[in-house]
PDB file of C-alpha atoms in Angstrom:
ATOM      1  CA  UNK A   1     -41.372-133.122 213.462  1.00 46.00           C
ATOM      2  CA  UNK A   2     -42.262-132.984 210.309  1.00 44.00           C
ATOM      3  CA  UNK A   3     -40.590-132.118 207.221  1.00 41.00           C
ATOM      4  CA  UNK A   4     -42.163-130.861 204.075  1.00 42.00           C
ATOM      5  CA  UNK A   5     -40.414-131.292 200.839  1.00 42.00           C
ATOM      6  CA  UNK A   6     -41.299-129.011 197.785  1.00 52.00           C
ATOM      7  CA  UNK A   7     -43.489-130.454 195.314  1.00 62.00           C
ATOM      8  CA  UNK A   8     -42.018-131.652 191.975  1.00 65.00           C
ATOM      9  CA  UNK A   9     -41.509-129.361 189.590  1.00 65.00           C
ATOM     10  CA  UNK A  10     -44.241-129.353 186.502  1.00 64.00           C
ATOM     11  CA  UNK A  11     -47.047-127.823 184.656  1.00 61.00           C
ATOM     12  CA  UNK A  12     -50.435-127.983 187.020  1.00 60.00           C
ATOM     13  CA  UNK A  13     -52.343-131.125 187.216  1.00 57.00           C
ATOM     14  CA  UNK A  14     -55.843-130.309 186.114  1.00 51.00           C
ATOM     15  CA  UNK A  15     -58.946-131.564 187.283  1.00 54.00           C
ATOM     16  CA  UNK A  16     -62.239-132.444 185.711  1.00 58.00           C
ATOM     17  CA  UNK A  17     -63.764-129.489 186.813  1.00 53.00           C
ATOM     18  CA  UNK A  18     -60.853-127.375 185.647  1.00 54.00           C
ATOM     19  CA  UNK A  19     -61.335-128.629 182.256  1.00 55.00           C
ATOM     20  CA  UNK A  20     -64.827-127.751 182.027  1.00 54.00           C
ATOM     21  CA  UNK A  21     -64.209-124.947 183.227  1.00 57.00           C
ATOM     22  CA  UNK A  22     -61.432-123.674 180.276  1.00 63.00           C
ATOM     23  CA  UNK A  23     -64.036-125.032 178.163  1.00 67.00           C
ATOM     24  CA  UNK A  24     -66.232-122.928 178.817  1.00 77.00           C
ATOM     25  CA  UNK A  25     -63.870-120.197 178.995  1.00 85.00           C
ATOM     26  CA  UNK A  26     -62.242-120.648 175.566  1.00 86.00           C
ATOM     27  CA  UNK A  27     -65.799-120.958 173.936  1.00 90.00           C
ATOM     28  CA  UNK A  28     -65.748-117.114 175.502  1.00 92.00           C
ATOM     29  CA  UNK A  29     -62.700-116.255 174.364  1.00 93.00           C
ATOM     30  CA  UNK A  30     -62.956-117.921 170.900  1.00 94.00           C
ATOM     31  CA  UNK A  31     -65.660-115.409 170.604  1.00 94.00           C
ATOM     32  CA  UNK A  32     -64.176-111.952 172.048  1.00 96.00           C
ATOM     33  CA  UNK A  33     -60.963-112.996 169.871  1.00 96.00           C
ATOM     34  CA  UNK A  34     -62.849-113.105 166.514  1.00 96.00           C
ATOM     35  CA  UNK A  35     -65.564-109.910 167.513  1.00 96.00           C
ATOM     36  CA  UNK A  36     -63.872-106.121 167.504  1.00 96.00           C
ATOM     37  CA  UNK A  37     -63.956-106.389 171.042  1.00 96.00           C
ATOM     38  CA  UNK A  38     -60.618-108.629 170.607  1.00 96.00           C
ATOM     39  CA  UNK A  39     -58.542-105.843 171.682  1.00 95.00           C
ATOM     40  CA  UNK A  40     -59.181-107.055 175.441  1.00 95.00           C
ATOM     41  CA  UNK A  41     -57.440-110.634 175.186  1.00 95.00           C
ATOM     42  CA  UNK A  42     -54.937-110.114 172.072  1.00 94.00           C
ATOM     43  CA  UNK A  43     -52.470-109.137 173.887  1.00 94.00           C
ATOM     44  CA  UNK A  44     -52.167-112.416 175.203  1.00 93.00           C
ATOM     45  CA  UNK A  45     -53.918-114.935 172.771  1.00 95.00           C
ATOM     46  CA  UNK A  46     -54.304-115.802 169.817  1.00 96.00           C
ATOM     47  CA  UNK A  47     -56.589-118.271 167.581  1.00 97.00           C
ATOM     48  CA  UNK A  48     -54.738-121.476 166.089  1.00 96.00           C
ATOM     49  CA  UNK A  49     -56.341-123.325 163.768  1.00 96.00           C
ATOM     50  CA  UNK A  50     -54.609-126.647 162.793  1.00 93.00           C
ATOM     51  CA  UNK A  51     -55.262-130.155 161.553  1.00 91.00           C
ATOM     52  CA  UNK A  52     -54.961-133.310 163.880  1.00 89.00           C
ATOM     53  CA  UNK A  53     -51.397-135.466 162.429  1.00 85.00           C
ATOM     54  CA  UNK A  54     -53.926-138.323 162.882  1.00 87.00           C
ATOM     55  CA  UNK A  55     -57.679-137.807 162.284  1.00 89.00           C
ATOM     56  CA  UNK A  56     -57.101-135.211 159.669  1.00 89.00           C
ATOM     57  CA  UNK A  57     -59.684-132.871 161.764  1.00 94.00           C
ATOM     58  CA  UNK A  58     -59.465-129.307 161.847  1.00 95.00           C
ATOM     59  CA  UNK A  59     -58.899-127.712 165.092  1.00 92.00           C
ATOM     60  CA  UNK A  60     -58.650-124.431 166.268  1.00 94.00           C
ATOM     61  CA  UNK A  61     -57.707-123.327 169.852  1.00 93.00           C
ATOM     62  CA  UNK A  62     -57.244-120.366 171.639  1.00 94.00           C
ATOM     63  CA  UNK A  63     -53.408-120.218 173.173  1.00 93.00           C
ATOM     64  CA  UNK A  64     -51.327-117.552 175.168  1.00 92.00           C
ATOM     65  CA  UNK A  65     -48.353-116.365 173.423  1.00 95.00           C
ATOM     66  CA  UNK A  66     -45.105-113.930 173.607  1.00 94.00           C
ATOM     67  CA  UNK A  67     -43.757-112.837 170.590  1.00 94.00           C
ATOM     68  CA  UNK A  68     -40.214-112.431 170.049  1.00 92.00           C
ATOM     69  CA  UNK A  69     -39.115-111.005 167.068  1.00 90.00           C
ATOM     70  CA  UNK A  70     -41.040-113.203 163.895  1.00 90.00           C
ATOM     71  CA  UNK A  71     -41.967-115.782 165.960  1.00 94.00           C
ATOM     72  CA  UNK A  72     -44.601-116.598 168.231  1.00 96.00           C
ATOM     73  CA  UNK A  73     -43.920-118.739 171.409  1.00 95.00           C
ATOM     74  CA  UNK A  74     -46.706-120.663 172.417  1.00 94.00           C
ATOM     75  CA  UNK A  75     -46.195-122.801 175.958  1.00 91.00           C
ATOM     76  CA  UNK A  76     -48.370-125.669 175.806  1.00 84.00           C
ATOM     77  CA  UNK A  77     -48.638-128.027 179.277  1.00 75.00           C
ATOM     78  CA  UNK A  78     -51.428-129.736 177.135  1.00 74.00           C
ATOM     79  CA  UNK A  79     -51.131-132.328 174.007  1.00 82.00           C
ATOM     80  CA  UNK A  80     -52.691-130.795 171.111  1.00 85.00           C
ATOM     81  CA  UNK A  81     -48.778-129.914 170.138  1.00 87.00           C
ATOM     82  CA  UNK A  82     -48.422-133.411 169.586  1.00 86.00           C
ATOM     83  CA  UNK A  83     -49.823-132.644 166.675  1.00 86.00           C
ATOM     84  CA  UNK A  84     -47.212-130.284 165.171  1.00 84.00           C
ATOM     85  CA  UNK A  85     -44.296-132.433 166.619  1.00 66.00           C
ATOM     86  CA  UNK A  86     -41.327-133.078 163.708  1.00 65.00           C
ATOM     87  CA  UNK A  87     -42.680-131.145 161.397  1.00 69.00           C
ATOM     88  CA  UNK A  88     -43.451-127.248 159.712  1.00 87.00           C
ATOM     89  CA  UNK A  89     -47.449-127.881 160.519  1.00 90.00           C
ATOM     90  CA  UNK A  90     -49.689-125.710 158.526  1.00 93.00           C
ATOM     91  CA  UNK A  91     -51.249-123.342 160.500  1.00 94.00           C
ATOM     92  CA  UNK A  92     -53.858-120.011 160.434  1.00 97.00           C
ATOM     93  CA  UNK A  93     -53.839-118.018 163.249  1.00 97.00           C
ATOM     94  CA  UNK A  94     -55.789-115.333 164.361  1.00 98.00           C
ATOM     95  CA  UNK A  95     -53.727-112.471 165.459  1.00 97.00           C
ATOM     96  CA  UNK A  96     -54.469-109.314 166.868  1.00 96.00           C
ATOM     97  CA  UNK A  97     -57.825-109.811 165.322  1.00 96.00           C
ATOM     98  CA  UNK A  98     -56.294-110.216 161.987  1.00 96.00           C
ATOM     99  CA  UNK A  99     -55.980-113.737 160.473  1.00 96.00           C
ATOM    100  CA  UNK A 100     -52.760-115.480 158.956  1.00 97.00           C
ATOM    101  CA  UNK A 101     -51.029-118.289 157.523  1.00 96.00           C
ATOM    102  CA  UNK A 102     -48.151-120.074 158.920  1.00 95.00           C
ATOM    103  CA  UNK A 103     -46.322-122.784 159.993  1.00 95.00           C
ATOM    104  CA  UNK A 104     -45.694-124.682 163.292  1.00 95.00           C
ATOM    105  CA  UNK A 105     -42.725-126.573 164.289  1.00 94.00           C
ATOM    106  CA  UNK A 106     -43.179-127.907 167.914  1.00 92.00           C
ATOM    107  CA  UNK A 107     -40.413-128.790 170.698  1.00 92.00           C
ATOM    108  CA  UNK A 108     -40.018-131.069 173.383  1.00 90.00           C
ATOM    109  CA  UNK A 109     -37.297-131.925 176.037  1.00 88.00           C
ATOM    110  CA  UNK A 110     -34.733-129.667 174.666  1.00 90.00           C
ATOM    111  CA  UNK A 111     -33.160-126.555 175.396  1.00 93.00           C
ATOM    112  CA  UNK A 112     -35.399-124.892 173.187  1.00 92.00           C
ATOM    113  CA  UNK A 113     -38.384-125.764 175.569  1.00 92.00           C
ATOM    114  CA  UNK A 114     -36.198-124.295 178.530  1.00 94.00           C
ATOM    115  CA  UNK A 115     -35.615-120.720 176.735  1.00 95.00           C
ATOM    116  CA  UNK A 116     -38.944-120.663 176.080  1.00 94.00           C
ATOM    117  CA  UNK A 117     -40.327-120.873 179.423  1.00 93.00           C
ATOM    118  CA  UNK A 118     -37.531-119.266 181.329  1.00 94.00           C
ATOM    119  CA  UNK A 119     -38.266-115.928 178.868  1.00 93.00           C
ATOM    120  CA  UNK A 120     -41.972-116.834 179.712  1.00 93.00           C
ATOM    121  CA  UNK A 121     -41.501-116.988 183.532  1.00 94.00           C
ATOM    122  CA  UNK A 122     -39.582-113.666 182.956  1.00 92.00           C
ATOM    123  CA  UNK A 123     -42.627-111.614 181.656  1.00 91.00           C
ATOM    124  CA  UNK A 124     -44.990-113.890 183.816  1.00 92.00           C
ATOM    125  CA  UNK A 125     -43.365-114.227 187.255  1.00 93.00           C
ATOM    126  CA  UNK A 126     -46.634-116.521 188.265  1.00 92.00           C
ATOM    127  CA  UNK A 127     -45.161-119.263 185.944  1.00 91.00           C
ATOM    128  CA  UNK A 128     -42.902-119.993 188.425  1.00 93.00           C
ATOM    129  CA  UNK A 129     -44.879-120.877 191.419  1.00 91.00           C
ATOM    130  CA  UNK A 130     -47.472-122.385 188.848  1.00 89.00           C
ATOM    131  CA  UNK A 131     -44.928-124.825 187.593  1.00 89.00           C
ATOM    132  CA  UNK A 132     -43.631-125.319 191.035  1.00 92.00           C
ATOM    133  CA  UNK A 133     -39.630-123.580 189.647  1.00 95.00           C
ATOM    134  CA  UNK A 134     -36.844-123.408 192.689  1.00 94.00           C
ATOM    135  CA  UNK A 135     -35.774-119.880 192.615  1.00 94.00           C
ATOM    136  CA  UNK A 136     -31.782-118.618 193.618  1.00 94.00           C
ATOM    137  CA  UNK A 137     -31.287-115.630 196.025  1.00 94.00           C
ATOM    138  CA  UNK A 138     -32.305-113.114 193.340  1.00 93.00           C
ATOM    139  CA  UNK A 139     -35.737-115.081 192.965  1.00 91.00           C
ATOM    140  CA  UNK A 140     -34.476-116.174 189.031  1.00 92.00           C
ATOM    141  CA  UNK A 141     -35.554-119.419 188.111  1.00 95.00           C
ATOM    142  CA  UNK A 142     -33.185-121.928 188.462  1.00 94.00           C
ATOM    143  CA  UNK A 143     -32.191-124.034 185.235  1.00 93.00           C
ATOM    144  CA  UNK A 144     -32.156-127.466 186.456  1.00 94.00           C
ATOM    145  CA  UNK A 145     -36.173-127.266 187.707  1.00 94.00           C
ATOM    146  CA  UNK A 146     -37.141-125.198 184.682  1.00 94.00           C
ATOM    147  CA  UNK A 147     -35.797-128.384 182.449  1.00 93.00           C
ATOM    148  CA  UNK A 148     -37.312-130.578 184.974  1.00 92.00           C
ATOM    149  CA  UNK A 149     -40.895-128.583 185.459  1.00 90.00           C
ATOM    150  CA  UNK A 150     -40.659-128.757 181.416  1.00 89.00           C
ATOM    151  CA  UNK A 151     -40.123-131.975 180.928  1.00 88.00           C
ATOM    152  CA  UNK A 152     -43.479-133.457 179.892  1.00 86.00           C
ATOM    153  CA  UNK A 153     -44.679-130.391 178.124  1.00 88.00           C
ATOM    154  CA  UNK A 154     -44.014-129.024 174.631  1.00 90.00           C
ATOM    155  CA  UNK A 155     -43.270-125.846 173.093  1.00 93.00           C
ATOM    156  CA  UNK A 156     -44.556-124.519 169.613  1.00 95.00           C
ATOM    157  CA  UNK A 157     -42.697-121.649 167.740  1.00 95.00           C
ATOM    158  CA  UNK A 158     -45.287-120.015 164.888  1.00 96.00           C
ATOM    159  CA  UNK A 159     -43.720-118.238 162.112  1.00 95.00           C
ATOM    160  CA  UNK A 160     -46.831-116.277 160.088  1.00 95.00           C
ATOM    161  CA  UNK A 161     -46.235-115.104 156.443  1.00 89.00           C
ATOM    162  CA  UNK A 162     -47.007-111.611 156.012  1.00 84.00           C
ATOM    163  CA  UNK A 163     -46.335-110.342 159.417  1.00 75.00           C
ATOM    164  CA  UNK A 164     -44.716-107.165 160.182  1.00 68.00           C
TER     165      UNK A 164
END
């Protein structure tokens, strides 16, 4: 008999393919996001332009965000928030087809990470499964494997100037 034990917790592994494949995609979305036709993604992402802590390069990415209140949550299972780690990181970002400047300040193994994705998982229910969350009897994520999916990823809060 055999006996299947749930996966561990975490953001998605992705493949090679998957990467070409978003890279593709966010040379689409870079687009739609700066053309009038924006309107169809900006609900959801946004443009961040930032420099690289070490080469000094300017980068700009498209992200998914939530707001809450001034500040814009952006979940980040990849490592270009290494970046912004420790510090108030200069950023632009291209909102709701409006650009602005701000600053960065990312987060990592901390409770602040967990808030973030739990009130991510609440808007986005398919976080859960995608980060492989145990759910109680209600189906709410439970706390411990939302600390342990997160554990590996960061978090970046945005604060813009100017934004209403």
């Amino acid at each position: 008999m055999t006996v299947e034990t749930p996966a561990t917790p975490g953001p998605p592994a992705f493949s090679k393919l998957a990467t070409l494949l978003s890279g593709g995609l966010n040379a689409i979305f870079k687009l739609i996001l700066r053309s009038p036709l924006h309107g169809l993604l900006s609900k959801s992402f946004i443009l961040v332009s930032f420099k690289g802590r070490n080469s000094g390069k300017t980068y700009t990415i498209v992200v998914g965000y939530q707001r809450v209140g001034e500040v814009l949550e952006v979940l980040s299972p990849r490592n270009w928030w290494k970046n912004i780690r420790g510090q108030n990181t200069a950023m632009r970002v291209l909102l709701q087809g409006r650009w602005y400047n701000g600053s960065g300040q990312a987060f990592h193994r901390d409770e602040t990470v967990t808030a973030t994705y739990l009130r991510a998982m609440q808007r986005a229910p398919s976080l859960i499964k995608m980060y492989r969350v145990e759910v109680d009897a209600s189906g709410q994520p439970k706390l411990e494997s939302v600390r342990q999916a997160t554990r590996n990823v960061g978090v970046v809060h945005i604060r813009l100037a100017g934004l209403e």
